[in-house]
PDB file of C-alpha atoms in Angstrom:
ATOM      1  CA  UNK A 712     -30.040  16.954 -24.040  1.00  0.00           C
ATOM      2  CA  UNK A 713     -32.351  19.504 -22.805  1.00  0.00           C
ATOM      3  CA  UNK A 714     -30.285  20.519 -19.643  1.00  0.00           C
ATOM      4  CA  UNK A 715     -31.244  24.361 -18.681  1.00  0.00           C
ATOM      5  CA  UNK A 716     -28.781  26.824 -19.699  1.00  0.00           C
ATOM      6  CA  UNK A 717     -28.143  27.485 -16.319  1.00  0.00           C
ATOM      7  CA  UNK A 718     -26.731  24.077 -15.511  1.00  0.00           C
ATOM      8  CA  UNK A 719     -24.693  24.265 -18.670  1.00  0.00           C
ATOM      9  CA  UNK A 720     -23.189  27.330 -17.837  1.00  0.00           C
ATOM     10  CA  UNK A 721     -22.446  26.117 -14.238  1.00  0.00           C
ATOM     11  CA  UNK A 722     -20.742  22.983 -15.490  1.00  0.00           C
ATOM     12  CA  UNK A 723     -18.870  25.211 -18.089  1.00  0.00           C
ATOM     13  CA  UNK A 724     -17.457  27.449 -15.036  1.00  0.00           C
ATOM     14  CA  UNK A 725     -16.125  24.560 -13.132  1.00  0.00           C
ATOM     15  CA  UNK A 726     -14.695  22.846 -16.107  1.00  0.00           C
ATOM     16  CA  UNK A 727     -12.683  26.142 -16.856  1.00  0.00           C
ATOM     17  CA  UNK A 728     -11.950  26.579 -13.190  1.00  0.00           C
ATOM     18  CA  UNK A 729     -10.243  22.905 -12.842  1.00  0.00           C
ATOM     19  CA  UNK A 730      -8.503  22.951 -16.160  1.00  0.00           C
ATOM     20  CA  UNK A 731      -4.797  21.913 -15.804  1.00  0.00           C
ATOM     21  CA  UNK A 732      -1.749  23.747 -16.850  1.00  0.00           C
ATOM     22  CA  UNK A 733      -0.965  24.815 -20.301  1.00  0.00           C
ATOM     23  CA  UNK A 734       1.214  21.836 -20.938  1.00  0.00           C
ATOM     24  CA  UNK A 735      -1.396  19.431 -20.266  1.00  0.00           C
ATOM     25  CA  UNK A 736      -3.617  17.345 -22.271  1.00  0.00           C
ATOM     26  CA  UNK A 737      -7.475  17.583 -20.867  1.00  0.00           C
ATOM     27  CA  UNK A 738      -9.530  14.316 -21.497  1.00  0.00           C
ATOM     28  CA  UNK A 739     -12.997  14.269 -21.106  1.00  0.00           C
ATOM     29  CA  UNK A 740     -16.093  11.626 -21.595  1.00  0.00           C
ATOM     30  CA  UNK A 741     -19.815  11.526 -20.891  1.00  0.00           C
ATOM     31  CA  UNK A 742     -21.609  10.306 -18.219  1.00  0.00           C
ATOM     32  CA  UNK A 743     -21.795   6.369 -18.629  1.00  0.00           C
ATOM     33  CA  UNK A 744     -19.446   3.498 -17.709  1.00  0.00           C
ATOM     34  CA  UNK A 745     -18.271   2.632 -21.547  1.00  0.00           C
ATOM     35  CA  UNK A 746     -17.387   6.543 -22.046  1.00  0.00           C
ATOM     36  CA  UNK A 747     -15.297   6.704 -18.650  1.00  0.00           C
ATOM     37  CA  UNK A 748     -13.407   3.768 -19.663  1.00  0.00           C
ATOM     38  CA  UNK A 749     -12.419   5.119 -22.909  1.00  0.00           C
ATOM     39  CA  UNK A 750     -11.677   8.440 -21.577  1.00  0.00           C
ATOM     40  CA  UNK A 751      -9.349   6.663 -19.148  1.00  0.00           C
ATOM     41  CA  UNK A 752      -7.855   4.581 -21.851  1.00  0.00           C
ATOM     42  CA  UNK A 753      -6.914   7.897 -23.746  1.00  0.00           C
ATOM     43  CA  UNK A 754      -5.797   9.692 -20.599  1.00  0.00           C
ATOM     44  CA  UNK A 755      -3.173   6.912 -19.952  1.00  0.00           C
ATOM     45  CA  UNK A 756      -2.141   6.421 -23.810  1.00  0.00           C
ATOM     46  CA  UNK A 757      -1.464  10.142 -23.435  1.00  0.00           C
ATOM     47  CA  UNK A 758       0.674   9.623 -20.398  1.00  0.00           C
ATOM     48  CA  UNK A 759       2.544   6.604 -21.485  1.00  0.00           C
ATOM     49  CA  UNK A 760       3.290   7.734 -25.010  1.00  0.00           C
ATOM     50  CA  UNK A 761       3.815  11.299 -24.784  1.00  0.00           C
ATOM     51  CA  UNK A 762       4.930  11.473 -21.198  1.00  0.00           C
ATOM     52  CA  UNK A 763       2.621  14.507 -20.620  1.00  0.00           C
ATOM     53  CA  UNK A 764       0.294  14.651 -17.629  1.00  0.00           C
ATOM     54  CA  UNK A 765      -3.356  14.038 -18.659  1.00  0.00           C
ATOM     55  CA  UNK A 766      -6.257  16.036 -16.653  1.00  0.00           C
ATOM     56  CA  UNK A 767      -9.254  13.848 -16.382  1.00  0.00           C
ATOM     57  CA  UNK A 768     -12.508  15.479 -16.841  1.00  0.00           C
ATOM     58  CA  UNK A 769     -14.547  12.169 -16.886  1.00  0.00           C
ATOM     59  CA  UNK A 770     -18.426  11.744 -16.401  1.00  0.00           C
ATOM     60  CA  UNK A 771     -19.055  15.204 -17.576  1.00  0.00           C
ATOM     61  CA  UNK A 772     -22.737  14.575 -18.473  1.00  0.00           C
ATOM     62  CA  UNK A 773     -24.606  13.991 -21.864  1.00  0.00           C
ATOM     63  CA  UNK A 774     -23.713  14.421 -25.484  1.00  0.00           C
ATOM     64  CA  UNK A 775     -24.392  18.129 -25.806  1.00  0.00           C
ATOM     65  CA  UNK A 776     -22.426  19.153 -22.262  1.00  0.00           C
ATOM     66  CA  UNK A 777     -19.603  17.139 -23.315  1.00  0.00           C
ATOM     67  CA  UNK A 778     -19.414  18.717 -27.072  1.00  0.00           C
ATOM     68  CA  UNK A 779     -20.014  22.118 -25.685  1.00  0.00           C
ATOM     69  CA  UNK A 780     -16.816  21.605 -23.304  1.00  0.00           C
ATOM     70  CA  UNK A 781     -14.867  20.428 -26.360  1.00  0.00           C
ATOM     71  CA  UNK A 782     -15.830  23.476 -28.638  1.00  0.00           C
ATOM     72  CA  UNK A 783     -15.387  25.895 -25.613  1.00  0.00           C
ATOM     73  CA  UNK A 784     -11.549  24.478 -25.329  1.00  0.00           C
ATOM     74  CA  UNK A 785     -12.338  23.193 -21.760  1.00  0.00           C
ATOM     75  CA  UNK A 786     -11.254  19.636 -22.678  1.00  0.00           C
ATOM     76  CA  UNK A 787      -9.141  18.761 -25.438  1.00  0.00           C
ATOM     77  CA  UNK A 788     -10.652  15.228 -26.727  1.00  0.00           C
ATOM     78  CA  UNK A 789     -13.225  13.034 -25.911  1.00  0.00           C
ATOM     79  CA  UNK A 790     -14.789   9.701 -27.466  1.00  0.00           C
ATOM     80  CA  UNK A 791     -17.889  10.138 -29.524  1.00  0.00           C
ATOM     81  CA  UNK A 792     -20.272   8.072 -31.816  1.00  0.00           C
ATOM     82  CA  UNK A 793     -20.761   9.062 -35.541  1.00  0.00           C
ATOM     83  CA  UNK A 794     -24.737   8.516 -35.370  1.00  0.00           C
ATOM     84  CA  UNK A 795     -24.954  10.838 -32.002  1.00  0.00           C
ATOM     85  CA  UNK A 796     -22.860  13.182 -33.904  1.00  0.00           C
ATOM     86  CA  UNK A 797     -25.031  13.480 -36.993  1.00  0.00           C
ATOM     87  CA  UNK A 798     -28.155  13.418 -35.377  1.00  0.00           C
ATOM     88  CA  UNK A 799     -27.861  14.923 -32.051  1.00  0.00           C
ATOM     89  CA  UNK A 800     -25.061  17.449 -32.579  1.00  0.00           C
ATOM     90  CA  UNK A 801     -25.348  18.317 -35.973  1.00  0.00           C
ATOM     91  CA  UNK A 802     -29.145  17.924 -36.095  1.00  0.00           C
ATOM     92  CA  UNK A 803     -29.009  15.997 -39.880  1.00  0.00           C
ATOM     93  CA  UNK A 804     -31.204  13.293 -40.952  1.00  0.00           C
ATOM     94  CA  UNK A 805     -30.114   9.553 -39.785  1.00  0.00           C
ATOM     95  CA  UNK A 806     -28.396   7.396 -42.481  1.00  0.00           C
ATOM     96  CA  UNK A 807     -27.632   3.904 -42.481  1.00  0.00           C
ATOM     97  CA  UNK A 808     -24.275   4.197 -44.626  1.00  0.00           C
ATOM     98  CA  UNK A 809     -21.483   4.097 -42.127  1.00  0.00           C
ATOM     99  CA  UNK A 810     -19.106   5.408 -44.591  1.00  0.00           C
ATOM    100  CA  UNK A 811     -20.930   8.246 -45.675  1.00  0.00           C
ATOM    101  CA  UNK A 812     -22.160   9.422 -41.992  1.00  0.00           C
ATOM    102  CA  UNK A 813     -18.370   9.195 -40.969  1.00  0.00           C
ATOM    103  CA  UNK A 814     -17.460  11.258 -43.882  1.00  0.00           C
ATOM    104  CA  UNK A 815     -20.272  13.761 -43.491  1.00  0.00           C
ATOM    105  CA  UNK A 816     -19.368  14.189 -39.538  1.00  0.00           C
ATOM    106  CA  UNK A 817     -15.878  14.570 -40.237  1.00  0.00           C
ATOM    107  CA  UNK A 818     -16.318  17.333 -42.759  1.00  0.00           C
ATOM    108  CA  UNK A 819     -18.802  19.260 -40.516  1.00  0.00           C
ATOM    109  CA  UNK A 820     -16.790  19.134 -37.228  1.00  0.00           C
ATOM    110  CA  UNK A 821     -13.881  20.512 -38.968  1.00  0.00           C
ATOM    111  CA  UNK A 822     -15.672  23.366 -40.751  1.00  0.00           C
ATOM    112  CA  UNK A 823     -17.926  24.287 -38.014  1.00  0.00           C
ATOM    113  CA  UNK A 824     -15.526  23.997 -35.016  1.00  0.00           C
ATOM    114  CA  UNK A 825     -12.181  23.089 -35.958  1.00  0.00           C
ATOM    115  CA  UNK A 826     -12.329  19.928 -34.491  1.00  0.00           C
ATOM    116  CA  UNK A 827     -10.840  16.540 -35.945  1.00  0.00           C
ATOM    117  CA  UNK A 828     -12.591  13.522 -36.103  1.00  0.00           C
ATOM    118  CA  UNK A 829     -10.091  10.654 -35.773  1.00  0.00           C
ATOM    119  CA  UNK A 830     -10.453   7.100 -37.438  1.00  0.00           C
ATOM    120  CA  UNK A 831     -13.076   4.867 -35.776  1.00  0.00           C
ATOM    121  CA  UNK A 832     -12.052   2.903 -32.642  1.00  0.00           C
ATOM    122  CA  UNK A 833     -13.332  -0.302 -34.260  1.00  0.00           C
ATOM    123  CA  UNK A 834     -16.974  -1.027 -32.830  1.00  0.00           C
ATOM    124  CA  UNK A 835     -20.691   0.152 -33.401  1.00  0.00           C
ATOM    125  CA  UNK A 836     -22.589   1.024 -30.522  1.00  0.00           C
ATOM    126  CA  UNK A 837     -25.786   1.127 -31.425  1.00  0.00           C
ATOM    127  CA  UNK A 838     -28.791   1.735 -29.154  1.00  0.00           C
ATOM    128  CA  UNK A 839     -30.077  -1.586 -27.817  1.00  0.00           C
ATOM    129  CA  UNK A 840     -33.685  -2.385 -27.082  1.00  0.00           C
ATOM    130  CA  UNK A 841     -33.251  -5.007 -24.241  1.00  0.00           C
ATOM    131  CA  UNK A 842     -36.271  -7.366 -22.754  1.00  0.00           C
ATOM    132  CA  UNK A 843     -35.841 -10.433 -20.369  1.00  0.00           C
ATOM    133  CA  UNK A 844     -36.781 -12.691 -22.990  1.00  0.00           C
ATOM    134  CA  UNK A 845     -39.612 -14.204 -25.257  1.00  0.00           C
ATOM    135  CA  UNK A 846     -38.937 -11.785 -28.421  1.00  0.00           C
ATOM    136  CA  UNK A 847     -36.385 -11.714 -30.958  1.00  0.00           C
ATOM    137  CA  UNK A 848     -36.932  -8.669 -33.169  1.00  0.00           C
ATOM    138  CA  UNK A 849     -38.403  -5.136 -32.292  1.00  0.00           C
ATOM    139  CA  UNK A 850     -40.994  -5.873 -35.022  1.00  0.00           C
ATOM    140  CA  UNK A 851     -42.134  -9.009 -32.832  1.00  0.00           C
ATOM    141  CA  UNK A 852     -42.087  -6.926 -29.557  1.00  0.00           C
ATOM    142  CA  UNK A 853     -44.378  -4.382 -31.527  1.00  0.00           C
ATOM    143  CA  UNK A 854     -47.228  -7.045 -31.727  1.00  0.00           C
ATOM    144  CA  UNK A 855     -47.485  -7.432 -28.012  1.00  0.00           C
ATOM    145  CA  UNK A 856     -51.064  -7.217 -26.862  1.00  0.00           C
ATOM    146  CA  UNK A 857     -50.078  -5.277 -23.513  1.00  0.00           C
ATOM    147  CA  UNK A 858     -48.097  -2.012 -23.823  1.00  0.00           C
ATOM    148  CA  UNK A 859     -44.306  -2.072 -22.768  1.00  0.00           C
ATOM    149  CA  UNK A 860     -43.114  -0.483 -19.490  1.00  0.00           C
ATOM    150  CA  UNK A 861     -39.949   1.275 -20.933  1.00  0.00           C
ATOM    151  CA  UNK A 862     -37.010   2.516 -18.822  1.00  0.00           C
ATOM    152  CA  UNK A 863     -34.591   4.762 -20.891  1.00  0.00           C
ATOM    153  CA  UNK A 864     -31.846   7.634 -20.403  1.00  0.00           C
ATOM    154  CA  UNK A 865     -32.924  11.131 -21.116  1.00  0.00           C
ATOM    155  CA  UNK A 866     -31.177  11.593 -24.263  1.00  0.00           C
ATOM    156  CA  UNK A 867     -32.772   8.391 -25.857  1.00  0.00           C
ATOM    157  CA  UNK A 868     -36.386   9.849 -24.746  1.00  0.00           C
ATOM    158  CA  UNK A 869     -35.667  13.039 -26.603  1.00  0.00           C
ATOM    159  CA  UNK A 870     -33.158  12.659 -29.336  1.00  0.00           C
ATOM    160  CA  UNK A 871     -34.448  12.514 -33.005  1.00  0.00           C
ATOM    161  CA  UNK A 872     -32.676   9.047 -33.548  1.00  0.00           C
ATOM    162  CA  UNK A 873     -34.184   7.699 -30.200  1.00  0.00           C
ATOM    163  CA  UNK A 874     -37.650   6.998 -29.012  1.00  0.00           C
ATOM    164  CA  UNK A 875     -39.607   9.461 -31.120  1.00  0.00           C
ATOM    165  CA  UNK A 876     -38.569   7.842 -34.448  1.00  0.00           C
ATOM    166  CA  UNK A 877     -38.407   4.336 -32.917  1.00  0.00           C
ATOM    167  CA  UNK A 878     -42.125   4.376 -32.200  1.00  0.00           C
ATOM    168  CA  UNK A 879     -42.745   5.759 -35.708  1.00  0.00           C
ATOM    169  CA  UNK A 880     -40.642   2.905 -37.456  1.00  0.00           C
ATOM    170  CA  UNK A 881     -42.307   0.133 -35.242  1.00  0.00           C
ATOM    171  CA  UNK A 882     -45.583   1.520 -33.568  1.00  0.00           C
ATOM    172  CA  UNK A 883     -44.319  -0.292 -30.424  1.00  0.00           C
ATOM    173  CA  UNK A 884     -46.953  -0.181 -27.872  1.00  0.00           C
ATOM    174  CA  UNK A 885     -46.192   1.756 -24.631  1.00  0.00           C
ATOM    175  CA  UNK A 886     -47.652   1.079 -21.376  1.00  0.00           C
ATOM    176  CA  UNK A 887     -47.706   4.770 -19.951  1.00  0.00           C
ATOM    177  CA  UNK A 888     -44.964   7.308 -20.084  1.00  0.00           C
ATOM    178  CA  UNK A 889     -41.414   5.996 -20.267  1.00  0.00           C
ATOM    179  CA  UNK A 890     -39.482   5.992 -17.063  1.00  0.00           C
ATOM    180  CA  UNK A 891     -36.596   8.174 -17.382  1.00  0.00           C
ATOM    181  CA  UNK A 892     -33.590   6.788 -15.409  1.00  0.00           C
ATOM    182  CA  UNK A 893     -29.573   6.922 -14.947  1.00  0.00           C
ATOM    183  CA  UNK A 894     -28.150   4.516 -17.253  1.00  0.00           C
ATOM    184  CA  UNK A 895     -26.431   2.601 -14.850  1.00  0.00           C
ATOM    185  CA  UNK A 896     -29.693   1.523 -13.408  1.00  0.00           C
ATOM    186  CA  UNK A 897     -31.645   0.513 -16.443  1.00  0.00           C
ATOM    187  CA  UNK A 898     -30.818  -3.319 -15.943  1.00  0.00           C
ATOM    188  CA  UNK A 899     -31.462  -3.458 -12.541  1.00  0.00           C
ATOM    189  CA  UNK A 900     -34.945  -2.005 -12.930  1.00  0.00           C
ATOM    190  CA  UNK A 901     -35.237  -4.827 -15.482  1.00  0.00           C
ATOM    191  CA  UNK A 902     -34.142  -7.269 -13.357  1.00  0.00           C
ATOM    192  CA  UNK A 903     -36.727  -5.899 -10.692  1.00  0.00           C
ATOM    193  CA  UNK A 904     -39.651  -5.758 -13.136  1.00  0.00           C
ATOM    194  CA  UNK A 905     -40.020  -1.925 -12.656  1.00  0.00           C
ATOM    195  CA  UNK A 906     -39.847  -2.063 -16.411  1.00  0.00           C
ATOM    196  CA  UNK A 907     -40.032  -4.682 -18.940  1.00  0.00           C
ATOM    197  CA  UNK A 908     -38.022  -3.155 -21.662  1.00  0.00           C
ATOM    198  CA  UNK A 909     -35.044  -0.822 -21.589  1.00  0.00           C
ATOM    199  CA  UNK A 910     -33.027   1.172 -24.063  1.00  0.00           C
ATOM    200  CA  UNK A 911     -29.214   0.191 -23.609  1.00  0.00           C
ATOM    201  CA  UNK A 912     -26.176   0.114 -25.585  1.00  0.00           C
ATOM    202  CA  UNK A 913     -25.131  -2.981 -28.091  1.00  0.00           C
ATOM    203  CA  UNK A 914     -21.835  -2.956 -25.951  1.00  0.00           C
ATOM    204  CA  UNK A 915     -23.432  -3.173 -22.508  1.00  0.00           C
ATOM    205  CA  UNK A 916     -21.862  -6.156 -20.579  1.00  0.00           C
ATOM    206  CA  UNK A 917     -24.781  -6.726 -18.424  1.00  0.00           C
ATOM    207  CA  UNK A 918     -27.037  -7.910 -21.331  1.00  0.00           C
ATOM    208  CA  UNK A 919     -25.348 -11.398 -21.701  1.00  0.00           C
ATOM    209  CA  UNK A 920     -24.088 -11.716 -18.168  1.00  0.00           C
ATOM    210  CA  UNK A 921     -27.848 -11.340 -16.722  1.00  0.00           C
ATOM    211  CA  UNK A 922     -29.488 -13.393 -19.836  1.00  0.00           C
ATOM    212  CA  UNK A 923     -31.170 -10.653 -21.190  1.00  0.00           C
ATOM    213  CA  UNK A 924     -32.353 -10.226 -25.046  1.00  0.00           C
ATOM    214  CA  UNK A 925     -31.225  -7.534 -27.279  1.00  0.00           C
ATOM    215  CA  UNK A 926     -34.012  -7.115 -29.787  1.00  0.00           C
ATOM    216  CA  UNK A 927     -32.797  -7.124 -33.153  1.00  0.00           C
ATOM    217  CA  UNK A 928     -33.484  -4.018 -35.320  1.00  0.00           C
ATOM    218  CA  UNK A 929     -35.078  -5.703 -38.262  1.00  0.00           C
ATOM    219  CA  UNK A 930     -36.079  -2.467 -39.839  1.00  0.00           C
ATOM    220  CA  UNK A 931     -32.567  -1.005 -39.440  1.00  0.00           C
ATOM    221  CA  UNK A 932     -34.010   2.270 -37.894  1.00  0.00           C
ATOM    222  CA  UNK A 933     -30.680   3.078 -35.883  1.00  0.00           C
ATOM    223  CA  UNK A 934     -28.000   4.732 -37.859  1.00  0.00           C
ATOM    224  CA  UNK A 935     -24.254   3.420 -37.259  1.00  0.00           C
ATOM    225  CA  UNK A 936     -22.666   4.712 -34.042  1.00  0.00           C
ATOM    226  CA  UNK A 937     -18.851   3.866 -34.755  1.00  0.00           C
ATOM    227  CA  UNK A 938     -16.802   5.080 -31.659  1.00  0.00           C
ATOM    228  CA  UNK A 939     -13.961   7.432 -32.372  1.00  0.00           C
ATOM    229  CA  UNK A 940     -12.243   9.942 -30.612  1.00  0.00           C
ATOM    230  CA  UNK A 941     -12.991  13.799 -31.303  1.00  0.00           C
ATOM    231  CA  UNK A 942      -9.977  16.236 -30.703  1.00  0.00           C
ATOM    232  CA  UNK A 943      -9.731  19.881 -30.971  1.00  0.00           C
ATOM    233  CA  UNK A 944      -7.593  20.840 -34.044  1.00  0.00           C
ATOM    234  CA  UNK A 945      -5.381  23.025 -31.591  1.00  0.00           C
ATOM    235  CA  UNK A 946      -4.461  20.481 -29.285  1.00  0.00           C
ATOM    236  CA  UNK A 947      -3.402  18.533 -32.215  1.00  0.00           C
ATOM    237  CA  UNK A 948      -1.134  21.149 -33.116  1.00  0.00           C
ATOM    238  CA  UNK A 949       0.031  22.285 -29.799  1.00  0.00           C
ATOM    239  CA  UNK A 950       1.256  18.646 -28.936  1.00  0.00           C
ATOM    240  CA  UNK A 951       3.579  16.798 -30.757  1.00  0.00           C
ATOM    241  CA  UNK A 952       2.807  13.340 -31.598  1.00  0.00           C
ATOM    242  CA  UNK A 953      -0.556  13.767 -30.122  1.00  0.00           C
ATOM    243  CA  UNK A 954      -2.291  12.730 -33.100  1.00  0.00           C
ATOM    244  CA  UNK A 955      -0.171   9.668 -33.956  1.00  0.00           C
ATOM    245  CA  UNK A 956      -0.676   8.882 -30.136  1.00  0.00           C
ATOM    246  CA  UNK A 957      -4.363   8.839 -30.597  1.00  0.00           C
ATOM    247  CA  UNK A 958      -4.646   7.336 -33.838  1.00  0.00           C
ATOM    248  CA  UNK A 959      -2.761   4.449 -32.475  1.00  0.00           C
ATOM    249  CA  UNK A 960      -5.859   3.336 -30.851  1.00  0.00           C
ATOM    250  CA  UNK A 961      -8.076   3.364 -33.772  1.00  0.00           C
ATOM    251  CA  UNK A 962      -9.285  -0.123 -34.921  1.00  0.00           C
ATOM    252  CA  UNK A 963      -8.057  -1.699 -31.827  1.00  0.00           C
ATOM    253  CA  UNK A 964     -11.282  -2.268 -30.157  1.00  0.00           C
ATOM    254  CA  UNK A 965     -13.989  -4.766 -30.892  1.00  0.00           C
ATOM    255  CA  UNK A 966     -17.693  -4.813 -29.644  1.00  0.00           C
ATOM    256  CA  UNK A 967     -16.668  -7.911 -27.510  1.00  0.00           C
ATOM    257  CA  UNK A 968     -13.715  -6.265 -26.297  1.00  0.00           C
ATOM    258  CA  UNK A 969     -15.925  -3.112 -25.378  1.00  0.00           C
ATOM    259  CA  UNK A 970     -18.655  -5.295 -23.690  1.00  0.00           C
ATOM    260  CA  UNK A 971     -16.064  -7.166 -21.591  1.00  0.00           C
ATOM    261  CA  UNK A 972     -14.329  -4.041 -20.302  1.00  0.00           C
ATOM    262  CA  UNK A 973     -18.019  -2.820 -19.631  1.00  0.00           C
ATOM    263  CA  UNK A 974     -18.881  -5.968 -17.693  1.00  0.00           C
ATOM    264  CA  UNK A 975     -15.397  -5.752 -15.859  1.00  0.00           C
ATOM    265  CA  UNK A 976     -16.660  -2.369 -14.523  1.00  0.00           C
ATOM    266  CA  UNK A 977     -20.215  -2.897 -14.082  1.00  0.00           C
ATOM    267  CA  UNK A 978     -20.510  -6.399 -13.102  1.00  0.00           C
ATOM    268  CA  UNK A 979     -17.313  -7.265 -11.650  1.00  0.00           C
ATOM    269  CA  UNK A 980     -16.919  -3.753 -10.029  1.00  0.00           C
ATOM    270  CA  UNK A 981     -13.140  -3.514 -11.036  1.00  0.00           C
ATOM    271  CA  UNK A 982     -11.470  -0.140 -11.032  1.00  0.00           C
ATOM    272  CA  UNK A 983     -11.882   1.806 -14.690  1.00  0.00           C
ATOM    273  CA  UNK A 984      -7.997   2.489 -14.064  1.00  0.00           C
ATOM    274  CA  UNK A 985      -7.397  -1.220 -13.754  1.00  0.00           C
ATOM    275  CA  UNK A 986      -9.485  -2.095 -16.724  1.00  0.00           C
ATOM    276  CA  UNK A 987      -7.873   0.512 -18.943  1.00  0.00           C
ATOM    277  CA  UNK A 988      -4.288  -0.091 -18.170  1.00  0.00           C
ATOM    278  CA  UNK A 989      -5.067  -4.120 -18.799  1.00  0.00           C
ATOM    279  CA  UNK A 990      -6.313  -3.233 -22.136  1.00  0.00           C
ATOM    280  CA  UNK A 991      -3.363  -0.947 -23.438  1.00  0.00           C
ATOM    281  CA  UNK A 992      -0.934  -3.409 -22.086  1.00  0.00           C
ATOM    282  CA  UNK A 993      -2.471  -6.225 -24.184  1.00  0.00           C
ATOM    283  CA  UNK A 994      -4.048  -8.151 -21.088  1.00  0.00           C
ATOM    284  CA  UNK A 995      -6.890 -10.645 -21.467  1.00  0.00           C
TER     285      UNK A 995
END
């Protein structure tokens, strides 16, 4: 979100220059751990099932950069979330009805861009407001006398389903302007008391590993963020068996499984490719 046009054009140019041959499938992802893991899972799934080389364009950037790369045909598939697609990409009002959100997103993507929204992977990665402890719900946190020092990624600070709406819903007191930072630095900043609340994700493995508290969204502000793969219709038509190969991942990931894989990478520093391979082989 909010990237300059020149930056967008530069990345688009780099993507175009780095695309693989016509027989390859180009897998993308956004720029945080979970997305890179999911992208690697998709790439390995394609290579195992179809015997086709997958070009990895992982860690691309934020939502709009990944979406633009897909629309432009610079990548063929990447993981996305229903609530993100609804509010950040389509600019539609948030909704708490998961089935309705998925249906609307699927229809709009197909109509506007000839992109297929595949069945959900199985987990809902909602935004998570995280603190060191002492509070259980966002409503309780809103009653704090002193303002919160908030740390968050840039997208959360500007998205309609992010901070602006959260402040309207809960009237959460803030101590000065929120600190915008890389998503990978959020929990370290919280541990070092540079901030006392961060906007993370429900599947972040470091939340439980560091003994942190994810505040309950007791007013149900955040829409559903069911993870799924979005794929160019043209790529599905071009590569026989691709739809079935990608569809085989649908419903196979739980929140707990995703949280564990995220922690394996962020907390245990295991290689992404190793974690992805273990998931596909059914390892524990």
